[in-house]
Amino acid sequence: MPSRLEELCVKKGLKMTDQRRVISRVLSEATDHPDVEEVHRRASAIDPRISIATVYRTMRLFEEAHVIDRLDFGDGRARYEEARTDHHHHLIDVDSGEVIEFTNDEMERLKESIASELGYDLIGHRLELYGVPRKRRADKSES
Amino acid sequence: MPSRLEELCVKKGLKMTDQRRVISRVLSEATDHPDVEEVHRRASAIDPRISIATVYRTMRLFEEAHVIDRLDFGDGRARYEEARTDHHHHLIDVDSGEVIEFTNDEMERLKESIASELGYDLIGHRLELYGVPRKRRADKSES
DNA sequence: TTATTTGCAAAGGCTTTGCCTCGGA
DNA sequence: TCCGAGGCAAAGCCTTTGCAAATAA
């Protein structure tokens, strides 16, 4: 059965090849934020007839069709996730690399308000928080 | 006379060479957020005996000494500014490329609060807004 | 069929690095 | 003097692209 992303692509009029179907599926099934190499790895496991160049081309295609979002966690390579309607952000656990998603209405309101005060209409934004798990007890003893 | 950045570097115990002095000066005098190539261009104008490799090495050195901050506006290359004590963010005018700096106490509070709710201590964050100048009048006629 | 897409390998953009010479303290 | 810094060019990493063969509609 077609993945959610594949159906979206078809709806957008994208020509669907075997490769694009596999990549759609990989992205639909992902619960993390894979980079291109990781998408290629997962796609290859399903169908080895897929080159990294095609993955790059497909990610760009999907991004331009707004069916996926490109993320940048500051490590020099692009990460991806299925496009979503909610405005959400990411908190990166710098110890484990884990990415926690969150939404925050006040944040949405605030950034609109900031842009507005500066005389701008907002067309995009990026917010990432980098943190470490909070210690249970207040121990300032640890360096 | 030494630039503000040069004095800071000395205070941090960095060995100051002619190249580093020139780069310090360029960064201290900058009111924008130059990338490495631009820093190299400006430095070369002062003293041509400066290679791009040295600029890269120096930017990294300065960054690690926390006398400059590295910025990422999502265009695939690093931008820099003198380190500052205030937490400020950037609004990028996507029409002109102009970068507007802003500070916002509510934002500072909010991100701490979000991290805290998720069980994290914040050690860093990034926020950039991308916008276009707001039209004076509400005209929805323009595409 | 026929315009697209893919694979492969080469190239591109930004950044780092090896190596040897130069230079600051 | 002596260890670190700089210059140059090569290499590295992620990404894009030219071209010929394969393929979707």
Short mmCIF file of C-alpha atoms (C1' of nucleotides) in Angstrom, two decimals:
data_model
loop_
_atom_site.label_atom_id
_atom_site.label_comp_id
_atom_site.label_asym_id
_atom_site.label_seq_id
_atom_site.Cartn_x
_atom_site.Cartn_y
_atom_site.Cartn_z
CA MET A 1 0.00 0.00 0.00
CA PRO A 2 1.18 3.49 -0.82
CA SER A 3 2.69 5.57 1.94
CA ARG A 4 1.06 8.75 3.09
CA LEU A 5 3.82 10.73 1.45
CA GLU A 6 3.40 8.90 -1.86
CA GLU A 7 -0.27 9.78 -1.94
CA LEU A 8 0.61 13.39 -1.28
CA CYS A 9 3.14 13.37 -4.09
CA VAL A 10 0.63 11.92 -6.52
CA LYS A 11 -1.86 14.57 -5.48
CA LYS A 12 0.76 17.19 -6.28
CA GLY A 13 1.20 15.71 -9.73
CA LEU A 14 4.70 14.36 -9.25
CA LYS A 15 5.69 11.53 -11.51
CA MET A 16 6.22 8.54 -9.29
CA THR A 17 9.08 6.20 -10.02
CA ASP A 18 10.06 3.15 -8.05
CA GLN A 19 12.82 5.11 -6.40
CA ARG A 20 10.54 7.94 -5.37
CA ARG A 21 8.04 5.48 -3.99
CA VAL A 22 10.70 3.83 -1.86
CA ILE A 23 12.00 7.16 -0.61
CA SER A 24 8.44 8.27 0.18
CA ARG A 25 7.95 5.19 2.21
CA VAL A 26 11.19 5.62 4.10
CA LEU A 27 10.28 9.18 4.96
CA SER A 28 6.74 8.30 5.94
CA GLU A 29 7.95 5.58 8.23
CA ALA A 30 10.68 7.66 9.83
CA THR A 31 10.03 8.90 13.33
CA ASP A 32 13.33 10.74 13.49
CA HIS A 33 15.00 13.35 11.28
CA PRO A 34 17.28 11.43 8.91
CA ASP A 35 19.90 13.03 6.74
CA VAL A 36 20.35 12.15 3.08
CA GLU A 37 22.85 9.41 3.79
CA GLU A 38 20.50 7.79 6.27
CA VAL A 39 17.57 8.01 3.87
CA HIS A 40 19.73 6.39 1.24
CA ARG A 41 20.75 3.66 3.66
CA ARG A 42 17.14 2.86 4.54
CA ALA A 43 15.99 3.09 0.94
CA SER A 44 18.78 0.80 -0.23
CA ALA A 45 17.68 -1.79 2.29
CA ILE A 46 14.31 -1.88 0.56
CA ASP A 47 15.61 -1.62 -2.99
CA PRO A 48 19.33 -1.55 -3.73
CA ARG A 49 18.80 -0.01 -7.17
CA ILE A 50 18.90 3.48 -5.77
CA SER A 51 21.77 5.91 -5.91
CA ILE A 52 22.65 8.67 -3.49
CA ALA A 53 22.32 11.17 -6.33
CA THR A 54 18.70 10.17 -6.77
CA VAL A 55 18.08 10.60 -3.08
CA TYR A 56 19.51 14.09 -3.23
CA ARG A 57 17.43 14.92 -6.28
CA THR A 58 14.31 13.47 -4.74
CA MET A 59 14.72 15.28 -1.43
CA ARG A 60 15.02 18.52 -3.29
CA LEU A 61 11.99 17.69 -5.40
CA PHE A 62 9.92 16.78 -2.37
CA GLU A 63 11.06 19.84 -0.53
CA GLU A 64 10.07 22.11 -3.41
CA ALA A 65 6.70 20.38 -3.55
CA HIS A 66 6.37 21.13 0.17
CA VAL A 67 5.72 17.54 1.08
CA ILE A 68 8.81 17.42 3.28
CA ASP A 69 10.65 20.03 5.34
CA ARG A 70 14.37 20.49 5.43
CA LEU A 71 15.86 20.98 8.87
CA ASP A 72 19.25 22.24 9.87
CA PHE A 73 20.62 21.30 13.23
CA GLY A 74 23.86 23.11 12.64
CA ASP A 75 26.03 20.11 11.89
CA GLY A 76 26.53 20.89 8.25
CA ARG A 77 24.06 18.56 6.64
CA ALA A 78 20.38 18.68 5.93
CA ARG A 79 17.85 16.67 7.89
CA TYR A 80 14.33 15.99 6.76
CA GLU A 81 10.88 15.29 8.07
CA GLU A 82 7.46 14.97 6.50
CA ALA A 83 5.82 18.35 6.12
CA ARG A 84 3.38 19.11 8.87
CA THR A 85 0.76 21.73 9.36
CA ASP A 86 1.60 22.53 12.93
CA HIS A 87 4.40 24.93 13.60
CA HIS A 88 6.74 22.95 15.71
CA HIS A 89 10.32 23.32 16.78
CA HIS A 90 13.13 21.13 17.95
CA LEU A 91 15.07 20.76 21.13
CA ILE A 92 18.29 18.91 20.48
CA ASP A 93 19.70 16.88 23.34
CA VAL A 94 23.37 17.57 22.88
CA ASP A 95 24.35 14.60 25.02
CA SER A 96 22.43 11.95 23.12
CA GLY A 97 21.66 13.67 19.84
CA GLU A 98 17.99 12.95 20.45
CA VAL A 99 15.58 15.49 19.00
CA ILE A 100 12.49 16.45 20.93
CA GLU A 101 9.72 18.21 19.05
CA PHE A 102 7.56 20.78 20.69
CA THR A 103 4.93 23.31 19.83
CA ASN A 104 4.26 26.48 21.71
CA ASP A 105 1.48 28.90 20.96
CA GLU A 106 3.06 31.70 22.89
CA MET A 107 6.18 31.33 20.75
CA GLU A 108 4.13 31.51 17.57
CA ARG A 109 2.44 34.66 18.79
CA LEU A 110 5.68 36.17 20.00
CA LYS A 111 7.62 35.82 16.80
CA GLU A 112 4.81 37.33 14.77
CA SER A 113 4.69 40.17 17.22
CA ILE A 114 8.46 40.73 17.07
CA ALA A 115 8.48 40.78 13.29
CA SER A 116 5.54 43.10 13.27
CA GLU A 117 7.24 45.52 15.64
CA LEU A 118 10.23 45.60 13.34
CA GLY A 119 7.98 46.36 10.41
CA TYR A 120 8.14 42.97 8.78
CA ASP A 121 5.82 40.24 7.62
CA LEU A 122 7.15 36.89 8.64
CA ILE A 123 7.61 34.33 5.89
CA GLY A 124 9.76 31.85 7.76
CA HIS A 125 11.66 31.26 10.93
CA ARG A 126 13.91 28.81 12.64
CA LEU A 127 14.14 27.98 16.25
CA GLU A 128 16.19 25.28 17.79
CA LEU A 129 17.01 24.81 21.42
CA TYR A 130 20.11 22.92 22.48
CA GLY A 131 20.04 21.45 25.93
CA VAL A 132 21.12 18.77 28.33
CA PRO A 133 18.78 16.69 30.49
CA ARG A 134 18.15 18.50 33.73
CA LYS A 135 19.54 16.94 36.83
CA ARG A 136 16.90 15.70 39.21
CA ARG A 137 18.44 17.41 42.19
CA ALA A 138 20.07 20.77 42.25
CA ASP A 139 23.68 19.71 42.40
CA LYS A 140 26.10 22.42 41.58
CA SER A 141 28.91 20.18 42.68
CA GLU A 142 29.34 18.61 39.25
CA SER A 143 31.68 20.45 36.97
CA MET B 1 45.60 51.69 18.14
CA PRO B 2 44.48 48.16 18.90
CA SER B 3 40.93 47.20 18.11
CA ARG B 4 38.53 46.20 20.84
CA LEU B 5 38.71 42.63 19.66
CA GLU B 6 42.49 42.62 19.72
CA GLU B 7 42.50 43.74 23.33
CA LEU B 8 40.07 40.98 24.17
CA CYS B 9 42.29 38.42 22.45
CA VAL B 10 45.33 39.58 24.37
CA LYS B 11 43.36 39.38 27.59
CA LYS B 12 42.52 35.79 26.69
CA GLY B 13 46.18 35.02 26.21
CA LEU B 14 46.10 34.51 22.46
CA LYS B 15 49.37 35.06 20.67
CA MET B 16 48.86 38.04 18.41
CA THR B 17 50.37 38.01 14.96
CA ASP B 18 50.05 40.65 12.30
CA GLN B 19 47.39 38.57 10.56
CA ARG B 20 45.35 38.14 13.69
CA ARG B 21 45.58 41.83 14.45
CA VAL B 22 44.30 42.70 11.02
CA ILE B 23 41.46 40.21 11.25
CA SER B 24 40.57 41.51 14.72
CA ARG B 25 40.38 44.98 13.34
CA VAL B 26 38.22 43.94 10.41
CA LEU B 27 35.80 42.19 12.74
CA SER B 28 35.72 45.06 15.21
CA GLU B 29 34.95 47.53 12.49
CA ALA B 30 32.28 45.40 10.84
CA THR B 31 28.70 46.45 11.41
CA ASP B 32 27.34 43.54 9.40
CA HIS B 33 27.82 39.78 9.57
CA PRO B 34 30.59 38.95 7.10
CA ASP B 35 31.43 35.45 5.95
CA VAL B 36 35.01 34.16 5.77
CA GLU B 37 35.49 35.28 2.19
CA GLU B 38 34.36 38.77 3.04
CA VAL B 39 36.61 38.94 6.09
CA HIS B 40 39.47 37.80 3.88
CA ARG B 41 38.62 40.44 1.30
CA ARG B 42 38.61 43.22 3.90
CA ALA B 43 41.73 41.93 5.61
CA SER B 44 43.59 41.68 2.31
CA ALA B 45 42.79 45.29 1.60
CA ILE B 46 44.66 46.22 4.78
CA ASP B 47 47.47 43.72 4.38
CA PRO B 48 47.72 41.47 1.33
CA ARG B 49 50.00 38.98 3.13
CA ILE B 50 47.04 37.05 4.44
CA SER B 51 45.73 33.79 3.13
CA ILE B 52 42.20 32.48 3.25
CA ALA B 53 43.45 29.47 5.23
CA THR B 54 44.66 31.79 7.95
CA VAL B 55 41.33 33.52 8.05
CA TYR B 56 39.59 30.17 8.50
CA ARG B 57 42.02 29.17 11.22
CA THR B 58 41.71 32.49 12.96
CA MET B 59 37.93 32.53 12.88
CA ARG B 60 37.90 29.14 14.49
CA LEU B 61 40.44 30.25 17.06
CA PHE B 62 38.47 33.36 17.90
CA GLU B 63 35.26 31.43 18.05
CA GLU B 64 36.73 28.91 20.47
CA ALA B 65 38.04 31.77 22.58
CA HIS B 66 34.48 33.12 22.59
CA VAL B 67 35.52 36.50 21.29
CA ILE B 68 33.37 36.09 18.19
CA ASP B 69 30.13 34.23 17.51
CA ARG B 70 29.45 32.10 14.50
CA LEU B 71 26.10 32.64 12.85
CA ASP B 72 24.26 30.50 10.36
CA PHE B 73 21.69 32.11 8.15
CA GLY B 74 20.98 28.90 6.31
CA ASP B 75 22.88 29.67 3.14
CA GLY B 76 25.63 27.14 3.69
CA ARG B 77 28.40 29.32 5.00
CA ALA B 78 29.30 30.72 8.36
CA ARG B 79 28.85 34.36 9.27
CA TYR B 80 30.52 36.04 12.18
CA GLU B 81 30.06 38.87 14.60
CA GLU B 82 31.91 40.07 17.67
CA ALA B 83 30.74 38.21 20.75
CA ARG B 84 28.23 40.14 22.75
CA THR B 85 26.81 39.72 26.18
CA ASP B 86 23.23 40.39 25.26
CA HIS B 87 21.19 37.56 23.87
CA HIS B 88 20.11 38.84 20.55
CA HIS B 89 18.64 37.30 17.47
CA HIS B 90 18.40 38.10 13.81
CA LEU B 91 15.64 38.91 11.43
CA ILE B 92 16.77 38.40 7.86
CA ASP B 93 15.14 40.56 5.23
CA VAL B 94 14.80 38.03 2.44
CA ASP B 95 14.31 40.75 -0.15
CA SER B 96 17.46 42.71 0.55
CA GLY B 97 19.53 40.28 2.60
CA GLU B 98 19.72 42.89 5.32
CA VAL B 99 20.00 41.52 8.83
CA ILE B 100 18.16 43.24 11.67
CA GLU B 101 19.22 42.43 15.19
CA PHE B 102 16.77 42.36 18.01
CA THR B 103 16.53 41.38 21.62
CA ASN B 104 13.43 40.26 23.39
CA ASP B 105 13.17 39.51 27.06
CA GLU B 106 9.97 37.58 26.71
CA MET B 107 11.67 35.33 24.18
CA GLU B 108 14.55 34.69 26.58
CA ARG B 109 12.13 33.79 29.31
CA LEU B 110 9.99 31.66 27.04
CA LYS B 111 12.74 29.46 25.71
CA GLU B 112 14.06 28.79 29.19
CA SER B 113 10.56 27.90 30.25
CA ILE B 114 10.02 25.59 27.27
CA ALA B 115 13.28 23.75 27.89
CA SER B 116 12.47 23.49 31.53
CA GLU B 117 9.05 21.99 30.84
CA LEU B 118 10.70 19.39 28.64
CA GLY B 119 13.12 18.55 31.43
CA TYR B 120 16.19 20.21 29.96
CA ASP B 121 18.74 22.79 30.87
CA LEU B 122 19.37 25.09 27.96
CA ILE B 123 22.93 25.44 26.78
CA GLY B 124 22.29 27.10 23.45
CA HIS B 125 19.64 28.08 21.01
CA ARG B 126 19.14 29.59 17.62
CA LEU B 127 16.40 31.79 16.42
CA GLU B 128 16.18 33.49 13.12
CA LEU B 129 13.19 35.15 11.59
CA TYR B 130 12.89 35.53 7.85
CA GLY B 131 10.62 38.28 6.66
CA VAL B 132 9.74 40.86 4.07
CA PRO B 133 9.13 44.52 4.78
CA ARG B 134 5.49 45.05 5.65
CA LYS B 135 3.45 47.04 3.22
CA ARG B 136 2.29 50.33 4.56
CA ARG B 137 -1.30 49.76 3.56
CA ALA B 138 -3.17 46.53 3.62
CA ASP B 139 -3.01 45.65 -0.03
CA LYS B 140 -3.76 42.07 -0.80
CA SER B 141 -3.77 42.92 -4.48
CA GLU B 142 -0.05 42.39 -4.91
CA SER B 143 0.93 38.85 -5.69
"C1'" DT C 1 7.20 7.09 -28.25
"C1'" DT C 2 9.26 10.87 -25.94
"C1'" DA C 3 10.20 13.70 -22.34
"C1'" DT C 4 11.93 12.48 -17.66
"C1'" DT C 5 14.52 10.19 -14.48
"C1'" DT C 6 18.42 7.53 -12.93
"C1'" DG C 7 23.39 6.04 -12.16
"C1'" DC C 8 27.82 7.08 -12.27
"C1'" DA C 9 31.43 9.81 -11.81
"C1'" DA C 10 33.16 14.30 -12.03
"C1'" DA C 11 32.84 18.83 -10.31
"C1'" DG C 12 31.51 22.61 -7.00
"C1'" DG C 13 31.33 25.29 -2.68
"C1'" DC C 14 32.87 25.77 1.81
"C1'" DT C 15 36.17 24.31 5.14
"C1'" DT C 16 40.08 21.74 7.00
"C1'" DT C 17 44.71 19.96 6.91
"C1'" DG C 18 49.67 18.34 5.73
"C1'" DC C 19 53.89 20.13 5.18
"C1'" DC C 20 57.40 23.14 5.15
"C1'" DT C 21 58.85 27.92 5.98
"C1'" DC C 22 58.42 31.95 8.69
"C1'" DG C 23 58.02 34.57 12.86
"C1'" DG C 24 56.72 36.12 17.75
"C1'" DA C 25 58.12 36.01 22.59
"C1'" DT D 1 66.14 29.72 20.05
"C1'" DC D 2 61.93 27.23 19.57
"C1'" DC D 3 57.32 26.21 19.33
"C1'" DG D 4 53.62 27.91 17.20
"C1'" DA D 5 51.61 30.43 13.04
"C1'" DG D 6 51.12 31.14 8.10
"C1'" DG D 7 51.07 30.02 3.03
"C1'" DC D 8 50.04 26.95 -0.39
"C1'" DA D 9 47.90 23.34 -2.35
"C1'" DA D 10 45.69 19.07 -1.67
"C1'" DA D 11 41.98 16.78 0.47
"C1'" DG D 12 37.41 16.28 2.88
"C1'" DC D 13 32.54 16.66 3.36
"C1'" DC D 14 28.13 17.51 1.63
"C1'" DT D 15 25.74 18.46 -2.47
"C1'" DT D 16 24.97 19.29 -7.42
"C1'" DT D 17 25.45 18.21 -12.26
"C1'" DG D 18 26.76 16.39 -17.21
"C1'" DC D 19 25.86 12.66 -19.87
"C1'" DA D 20 24.31 8.36 -21.62
"C1'" DA D 21 21.15 4.58 -20.59
"C1'" DA D 22 16.73 3.36 -18.58
"C1'" DT D 23 11.84 4.33 -17.76
"C1'" DA D 24 7.09 6.34 -16.74
"C1'" DA D 25 2.93 7.87 -18.94
#
